[in-house]
PDB file of C-alpha atoms in Angstrom:
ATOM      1  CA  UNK U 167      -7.380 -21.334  -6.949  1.00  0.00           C
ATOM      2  CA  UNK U 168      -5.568 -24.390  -5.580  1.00  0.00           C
ATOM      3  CA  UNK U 169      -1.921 -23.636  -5.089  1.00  0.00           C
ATOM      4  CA  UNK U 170      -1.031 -26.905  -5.359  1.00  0.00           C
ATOM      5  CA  UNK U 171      -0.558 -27.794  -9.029  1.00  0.00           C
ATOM      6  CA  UNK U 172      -3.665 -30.066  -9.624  1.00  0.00           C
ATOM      7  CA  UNK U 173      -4.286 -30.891  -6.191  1.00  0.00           C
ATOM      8  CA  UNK U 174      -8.400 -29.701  -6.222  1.00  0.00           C
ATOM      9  CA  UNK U 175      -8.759 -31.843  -9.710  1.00  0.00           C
ATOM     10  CA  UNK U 176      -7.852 -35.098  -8.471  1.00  0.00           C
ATOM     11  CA  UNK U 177     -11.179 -36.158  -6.428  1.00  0.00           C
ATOM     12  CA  UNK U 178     -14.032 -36.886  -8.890  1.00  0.00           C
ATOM     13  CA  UNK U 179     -16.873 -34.132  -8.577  1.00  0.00           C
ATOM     14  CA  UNK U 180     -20.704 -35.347  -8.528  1.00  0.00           C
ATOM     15  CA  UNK U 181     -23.692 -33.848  -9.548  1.00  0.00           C
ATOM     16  CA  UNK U 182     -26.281 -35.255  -6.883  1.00  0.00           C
ATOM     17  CA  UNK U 183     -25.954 -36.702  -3.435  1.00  0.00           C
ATOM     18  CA  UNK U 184     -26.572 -40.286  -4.492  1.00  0.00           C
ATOM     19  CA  UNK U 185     -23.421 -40.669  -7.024  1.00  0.00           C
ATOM     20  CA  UNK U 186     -25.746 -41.205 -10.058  1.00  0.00           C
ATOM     21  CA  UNK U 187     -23.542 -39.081 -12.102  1.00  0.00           C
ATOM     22  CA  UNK U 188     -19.209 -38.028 -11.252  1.00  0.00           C
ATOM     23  CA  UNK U 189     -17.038 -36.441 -13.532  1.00  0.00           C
ATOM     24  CA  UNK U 190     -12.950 -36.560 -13.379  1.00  0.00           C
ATOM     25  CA  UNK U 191     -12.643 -33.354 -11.535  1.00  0.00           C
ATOM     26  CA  UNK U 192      -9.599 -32.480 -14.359  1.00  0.00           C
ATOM     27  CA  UNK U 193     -12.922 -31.755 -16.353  1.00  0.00           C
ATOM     28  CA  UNK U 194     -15.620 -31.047 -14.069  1.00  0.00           C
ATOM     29  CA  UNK U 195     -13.045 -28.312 -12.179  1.00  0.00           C
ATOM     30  CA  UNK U 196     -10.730 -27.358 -14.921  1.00  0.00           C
ATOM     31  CA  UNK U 197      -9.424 -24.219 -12.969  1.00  0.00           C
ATOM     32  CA  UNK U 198      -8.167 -25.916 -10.178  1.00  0.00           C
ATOM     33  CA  UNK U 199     -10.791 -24.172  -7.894  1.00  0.00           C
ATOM     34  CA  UNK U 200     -10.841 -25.528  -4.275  1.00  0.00           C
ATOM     35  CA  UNK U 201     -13.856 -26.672  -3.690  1.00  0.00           C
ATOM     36  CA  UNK U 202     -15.820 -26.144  -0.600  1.00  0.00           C
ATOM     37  CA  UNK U 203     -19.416 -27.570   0.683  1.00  0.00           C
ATOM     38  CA  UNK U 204     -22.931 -26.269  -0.814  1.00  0.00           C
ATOM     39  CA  UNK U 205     -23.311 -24.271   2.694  1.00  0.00           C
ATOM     40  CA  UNK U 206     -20.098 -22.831   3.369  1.00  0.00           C
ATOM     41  CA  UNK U 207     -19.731 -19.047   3.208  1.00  0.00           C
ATOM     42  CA  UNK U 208     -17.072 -17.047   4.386  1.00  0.00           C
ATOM     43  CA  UNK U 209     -19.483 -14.903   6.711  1.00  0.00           C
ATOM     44  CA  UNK U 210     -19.575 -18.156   8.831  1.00  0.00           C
ATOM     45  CA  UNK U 211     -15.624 -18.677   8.875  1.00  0.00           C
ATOM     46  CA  UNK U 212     -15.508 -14.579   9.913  1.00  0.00           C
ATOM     47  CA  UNK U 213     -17.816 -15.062  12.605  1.00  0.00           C
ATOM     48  CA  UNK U 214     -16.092 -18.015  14.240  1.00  0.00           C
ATOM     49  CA  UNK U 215     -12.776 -16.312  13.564  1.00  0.00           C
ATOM     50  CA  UNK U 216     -14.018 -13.468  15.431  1.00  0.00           C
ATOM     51  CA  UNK U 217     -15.331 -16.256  18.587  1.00  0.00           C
ATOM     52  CA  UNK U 218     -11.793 -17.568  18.368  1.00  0.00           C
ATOM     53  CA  UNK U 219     -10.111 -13.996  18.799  1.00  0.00           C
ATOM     54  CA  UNK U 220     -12.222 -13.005  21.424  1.00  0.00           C
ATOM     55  CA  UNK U 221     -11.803 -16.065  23.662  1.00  0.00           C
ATOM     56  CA  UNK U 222      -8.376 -15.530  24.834  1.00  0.00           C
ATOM     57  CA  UNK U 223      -5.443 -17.699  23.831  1.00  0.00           C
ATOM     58  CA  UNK U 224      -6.540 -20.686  26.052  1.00  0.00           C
ATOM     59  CA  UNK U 225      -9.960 -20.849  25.576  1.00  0.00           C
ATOM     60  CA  UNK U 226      -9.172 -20.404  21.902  1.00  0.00           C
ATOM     61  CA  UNK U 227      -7.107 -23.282  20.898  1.00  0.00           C
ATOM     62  CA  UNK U 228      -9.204 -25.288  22.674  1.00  0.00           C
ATOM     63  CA  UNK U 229     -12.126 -23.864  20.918  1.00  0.00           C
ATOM     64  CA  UNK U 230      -9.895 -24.272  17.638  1.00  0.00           C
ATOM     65  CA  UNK U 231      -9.322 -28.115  18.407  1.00  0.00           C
ATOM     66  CA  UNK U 232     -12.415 -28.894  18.750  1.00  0.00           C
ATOM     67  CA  UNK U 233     -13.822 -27.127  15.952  1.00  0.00           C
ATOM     68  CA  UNK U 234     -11.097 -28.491  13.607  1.00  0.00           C
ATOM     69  CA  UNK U 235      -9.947 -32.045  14.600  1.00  0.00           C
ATOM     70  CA  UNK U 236     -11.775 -34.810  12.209  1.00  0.00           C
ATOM     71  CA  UNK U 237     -15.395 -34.425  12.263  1.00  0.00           C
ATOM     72  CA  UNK U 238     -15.078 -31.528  14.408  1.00  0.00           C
ATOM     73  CA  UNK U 239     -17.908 -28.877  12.929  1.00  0.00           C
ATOM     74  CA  UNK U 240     -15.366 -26.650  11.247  1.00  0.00           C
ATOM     75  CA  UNK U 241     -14.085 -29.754   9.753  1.00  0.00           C
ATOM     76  CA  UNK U 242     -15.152 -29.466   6.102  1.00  0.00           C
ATOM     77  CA  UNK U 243     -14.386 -32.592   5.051  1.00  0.00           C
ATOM     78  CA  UNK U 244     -16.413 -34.688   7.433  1.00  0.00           C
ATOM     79  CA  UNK U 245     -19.011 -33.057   9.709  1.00  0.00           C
ATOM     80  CA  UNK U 246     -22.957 -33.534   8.871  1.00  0.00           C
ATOM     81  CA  UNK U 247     -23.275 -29.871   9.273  1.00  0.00           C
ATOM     82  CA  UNK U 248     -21.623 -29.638   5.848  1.00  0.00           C
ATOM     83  CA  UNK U 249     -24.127 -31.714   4.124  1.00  0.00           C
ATOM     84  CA  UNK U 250     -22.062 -35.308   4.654  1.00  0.00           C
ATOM     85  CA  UNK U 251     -23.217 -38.098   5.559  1.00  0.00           C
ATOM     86  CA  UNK U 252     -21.539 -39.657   9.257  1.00  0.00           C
ATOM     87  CA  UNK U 253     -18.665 -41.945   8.636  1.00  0.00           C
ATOM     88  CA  UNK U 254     -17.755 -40.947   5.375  1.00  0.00           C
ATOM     89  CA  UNK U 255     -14.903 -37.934   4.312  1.00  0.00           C
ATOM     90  CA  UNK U 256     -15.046 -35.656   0.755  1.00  0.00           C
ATOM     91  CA  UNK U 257     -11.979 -35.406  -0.664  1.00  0.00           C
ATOM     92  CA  UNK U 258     -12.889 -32.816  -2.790  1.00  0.00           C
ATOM     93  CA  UNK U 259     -12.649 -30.604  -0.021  1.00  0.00           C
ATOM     94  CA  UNK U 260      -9.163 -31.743   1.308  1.00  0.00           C
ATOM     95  CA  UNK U 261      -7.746 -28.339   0.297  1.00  0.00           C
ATOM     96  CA  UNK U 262     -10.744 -26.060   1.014  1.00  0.00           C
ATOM     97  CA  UNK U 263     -10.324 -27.426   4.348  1.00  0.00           C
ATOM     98  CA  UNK U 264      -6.685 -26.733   5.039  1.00  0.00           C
ATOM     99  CA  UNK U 265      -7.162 -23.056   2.925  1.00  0.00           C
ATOM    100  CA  UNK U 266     -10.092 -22.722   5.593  1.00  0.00           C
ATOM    101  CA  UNK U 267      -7.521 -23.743   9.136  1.00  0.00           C
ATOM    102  CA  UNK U 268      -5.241 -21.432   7.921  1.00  0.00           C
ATOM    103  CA  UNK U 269      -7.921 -18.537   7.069  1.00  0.00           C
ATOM    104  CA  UNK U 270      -9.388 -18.776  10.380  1.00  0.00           C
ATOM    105  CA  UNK U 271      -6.027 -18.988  12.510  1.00  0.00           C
ATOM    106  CA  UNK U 272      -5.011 -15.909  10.350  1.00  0.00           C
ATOM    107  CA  UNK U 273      -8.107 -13.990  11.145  1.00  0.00           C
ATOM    108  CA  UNK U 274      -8.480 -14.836  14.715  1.00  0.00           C
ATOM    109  CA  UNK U 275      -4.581 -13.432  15.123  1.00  0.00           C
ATOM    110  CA  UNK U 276      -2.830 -16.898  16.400  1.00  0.00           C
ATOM    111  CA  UNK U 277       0.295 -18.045  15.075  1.00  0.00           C
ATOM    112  CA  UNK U 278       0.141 -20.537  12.057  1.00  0.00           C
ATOM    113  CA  UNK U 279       2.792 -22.681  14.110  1.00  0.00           C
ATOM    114  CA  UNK U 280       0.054 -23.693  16.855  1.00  0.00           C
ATOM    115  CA  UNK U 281      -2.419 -24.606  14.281  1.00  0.00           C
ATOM    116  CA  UNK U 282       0.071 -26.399  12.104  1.00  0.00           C
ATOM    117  CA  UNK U 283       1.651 -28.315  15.382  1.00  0.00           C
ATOM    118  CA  UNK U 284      -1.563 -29.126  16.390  1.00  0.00           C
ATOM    119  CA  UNK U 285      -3.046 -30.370  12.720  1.00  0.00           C
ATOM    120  CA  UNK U 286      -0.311 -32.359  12.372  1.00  0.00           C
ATOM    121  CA  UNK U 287      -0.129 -34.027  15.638  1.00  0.00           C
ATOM    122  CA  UNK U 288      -3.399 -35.035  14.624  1.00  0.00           C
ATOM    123  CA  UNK U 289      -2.934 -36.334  11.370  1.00  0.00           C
ATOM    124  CA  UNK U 290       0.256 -38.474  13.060  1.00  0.00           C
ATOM    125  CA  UNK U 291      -1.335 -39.741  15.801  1.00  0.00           C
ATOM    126  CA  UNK U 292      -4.745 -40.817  13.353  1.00  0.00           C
ATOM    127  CA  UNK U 293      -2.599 -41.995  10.668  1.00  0.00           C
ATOM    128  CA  UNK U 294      -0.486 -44.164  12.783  1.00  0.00           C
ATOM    129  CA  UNK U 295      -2.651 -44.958  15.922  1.00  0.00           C
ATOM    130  CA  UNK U 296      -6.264 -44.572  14.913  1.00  0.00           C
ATOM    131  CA  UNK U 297      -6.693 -45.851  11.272  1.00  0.00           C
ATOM    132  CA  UNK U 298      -4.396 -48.732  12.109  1.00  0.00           C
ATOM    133  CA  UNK U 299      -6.684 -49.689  15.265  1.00  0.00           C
ATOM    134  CA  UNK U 300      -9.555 -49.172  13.504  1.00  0.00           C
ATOM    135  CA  UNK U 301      -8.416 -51.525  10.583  1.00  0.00           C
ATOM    136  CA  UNK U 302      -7.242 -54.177  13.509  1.00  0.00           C
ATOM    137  CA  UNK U 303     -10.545 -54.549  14.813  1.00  0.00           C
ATOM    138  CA  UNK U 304     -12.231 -54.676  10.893  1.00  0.00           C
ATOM    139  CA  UNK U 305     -13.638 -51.538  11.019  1.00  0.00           C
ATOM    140  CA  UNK U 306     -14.148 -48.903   7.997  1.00  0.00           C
ATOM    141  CA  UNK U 307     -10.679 -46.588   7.804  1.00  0.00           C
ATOM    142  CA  UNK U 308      -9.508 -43.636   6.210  1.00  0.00           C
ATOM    143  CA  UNK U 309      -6.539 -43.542   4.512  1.00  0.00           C
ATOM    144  CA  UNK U 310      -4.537 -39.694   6.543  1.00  0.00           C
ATOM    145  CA  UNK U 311      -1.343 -38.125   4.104  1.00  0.00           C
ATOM    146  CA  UNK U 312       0.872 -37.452   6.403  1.00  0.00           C
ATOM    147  CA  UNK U 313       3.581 -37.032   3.459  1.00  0.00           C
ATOM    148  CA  UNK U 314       4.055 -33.228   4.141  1.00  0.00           C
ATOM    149  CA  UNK U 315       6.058 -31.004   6.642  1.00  0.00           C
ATOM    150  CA  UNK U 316       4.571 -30.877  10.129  1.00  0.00           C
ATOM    151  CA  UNK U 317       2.693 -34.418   8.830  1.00  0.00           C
ATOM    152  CA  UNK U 318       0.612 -31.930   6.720  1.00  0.00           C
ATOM    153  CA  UNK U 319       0.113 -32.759   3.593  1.00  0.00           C
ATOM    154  CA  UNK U 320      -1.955 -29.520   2.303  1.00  0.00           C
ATOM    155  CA  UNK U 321       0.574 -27.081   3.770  1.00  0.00           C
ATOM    156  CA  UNK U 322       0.523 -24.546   0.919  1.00  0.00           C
ATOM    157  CA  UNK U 323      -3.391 -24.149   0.895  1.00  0.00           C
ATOM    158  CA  UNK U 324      -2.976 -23.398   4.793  1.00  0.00           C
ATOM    159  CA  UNK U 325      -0.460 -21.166   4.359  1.00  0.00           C
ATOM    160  CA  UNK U 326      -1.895 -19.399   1.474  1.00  0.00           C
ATOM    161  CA  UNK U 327      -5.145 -19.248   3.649  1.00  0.00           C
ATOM    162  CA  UNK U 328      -3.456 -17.390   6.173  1.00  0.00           C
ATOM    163  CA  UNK U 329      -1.297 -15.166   4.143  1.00  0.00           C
ATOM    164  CA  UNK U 330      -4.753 -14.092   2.507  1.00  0.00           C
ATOM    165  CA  UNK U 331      -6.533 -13.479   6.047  1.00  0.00           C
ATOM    166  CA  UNK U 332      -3.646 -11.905   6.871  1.00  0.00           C
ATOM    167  CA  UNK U 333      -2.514  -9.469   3.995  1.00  0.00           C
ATOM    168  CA  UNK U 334      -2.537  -5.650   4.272  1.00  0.00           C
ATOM    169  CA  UNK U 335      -5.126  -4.592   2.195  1.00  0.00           C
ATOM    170  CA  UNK U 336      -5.371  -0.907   1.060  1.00  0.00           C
ATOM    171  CA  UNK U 337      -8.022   1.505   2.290  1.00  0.00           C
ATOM    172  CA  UNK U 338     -11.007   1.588   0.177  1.00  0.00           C
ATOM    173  CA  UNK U 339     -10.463   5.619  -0.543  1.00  0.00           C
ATOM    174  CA  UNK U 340      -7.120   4.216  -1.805  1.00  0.00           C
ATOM    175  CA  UNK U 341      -8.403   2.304  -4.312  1.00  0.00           C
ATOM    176  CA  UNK U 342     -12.156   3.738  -5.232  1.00  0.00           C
ATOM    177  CA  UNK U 343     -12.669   7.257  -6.463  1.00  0.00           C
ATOM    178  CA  UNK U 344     -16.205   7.409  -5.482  1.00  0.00           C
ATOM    179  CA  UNK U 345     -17.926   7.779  -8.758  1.00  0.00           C
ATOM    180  CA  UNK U 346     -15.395  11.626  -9.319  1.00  0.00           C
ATOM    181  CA  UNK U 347     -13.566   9.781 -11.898  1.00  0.00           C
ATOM    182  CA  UNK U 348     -10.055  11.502 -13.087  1.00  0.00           C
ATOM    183  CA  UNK U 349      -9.530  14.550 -11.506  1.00  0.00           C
ATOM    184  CA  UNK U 350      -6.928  15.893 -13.938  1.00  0.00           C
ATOM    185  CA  UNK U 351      -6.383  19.161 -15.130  1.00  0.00           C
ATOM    186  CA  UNK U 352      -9.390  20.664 -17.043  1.00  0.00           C
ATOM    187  CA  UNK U 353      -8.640  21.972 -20.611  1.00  0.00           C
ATOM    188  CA  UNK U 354      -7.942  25.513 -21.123  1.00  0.00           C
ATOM    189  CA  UNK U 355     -11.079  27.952 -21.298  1.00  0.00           C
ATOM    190  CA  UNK U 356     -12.919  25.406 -19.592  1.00  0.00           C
ATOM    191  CA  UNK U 357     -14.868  26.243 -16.060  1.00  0.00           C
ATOM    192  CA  UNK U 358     -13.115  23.698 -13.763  1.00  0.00           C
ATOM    193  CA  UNK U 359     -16.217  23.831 -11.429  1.00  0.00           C
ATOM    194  CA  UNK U 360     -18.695  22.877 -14.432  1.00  0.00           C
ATOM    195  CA  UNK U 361     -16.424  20.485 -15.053  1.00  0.00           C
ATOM    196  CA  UNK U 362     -15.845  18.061 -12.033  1.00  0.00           C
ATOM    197  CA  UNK U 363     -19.699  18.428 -11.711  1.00  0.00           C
ATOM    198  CA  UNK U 364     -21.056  17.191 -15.278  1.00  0.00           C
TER     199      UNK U 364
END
């Protein structure tokens, strides 16, 4: 779920590529689920985590920058290999996308800091360089929030993306008894071998 109160219900949600049909997403996504793109899987994100990790800290913030600056391909928002068309941002997936910076950073072991220093200096210099260029010379702009700390305005879906990439989870024979069920004490009279093998 979106921690942001509301902030995955506020983009309409449509049922076909052509627009022919969009619900309020306070209806269409009355959970507050953060939405991501037809194609995305996590498998993908784990694998290019895994690219990041093993490319060195250098090589893999530039790999990271790349990937993740607008309409870079880890850029869910914008990038064709999401299923959008060029030119044109979803912003149903403005948190999915943040959740998924701050996933990957956590996975690939870098410090939320650099990605959050770099997102933002990228938002800031879009917001108020870019888009404002773009709109001098009459072309189409986007509108970047840049209302949050670190010019981030979906901060708590990157952090909780790397807090959940990041958390300890227990071993599985912590938390999976194999099928044994209870092992308690057997009742008196009873075979305790029988037992644990019915």
């Amino acid at each position: 779920m979106d921690p942001m109160p509301a902030g995955s219900q506020n983009a309409y949600i449509y049922s076909d590529d052509q627009g022919r049909t969009k619900t309020r997403g306070a209806f269409a996504n009355p959970n507050n689920y953060l939405a991501v793109p037809a194609n995305f899987n996590e498998a993908q994100a784990n694998a290019f985590a895994a690219d990041i990790a093993s490319s060195g800290m250098v090589d893999g913030l530039r790999k990271m920058y790349a990937a993740f600056k607008q309409g870079g391909e880890q850029d869910l928002q914008r990038h064709p290999k999401w299923g959008i068309p060029k030119e044109f941002a979803t912003p149903a997936f403005v948190g999915s996308a943040s959740y998924h910076l701050g996933s990957v950073t956590g996975r690939a072991g870098l410090p939320p800091v650099l990605s959050e220093i770099g997102g933002g200096a990228a938002n800031m210099l879009n917001g108020y360089v870019e888009q404002p260029v773009r709109r001098l010379l009459g072309r189409k702009s986007t509108e970047i929030d840049t209302t949050g700390p670190r010019f981030l305005s979906q901060q708590a879906n990157f952090a909780r993306g790397h807090s959940d990439a990041t958390a300890v989870r227990k071993p599985a024979w912590l938390t999976n008894d194999f099928g044994l069920g209870s092992q308690g004490q057997a009742p008196p009279g009873t075979d305790r071998r029988r037992q644990e093998h019915r």
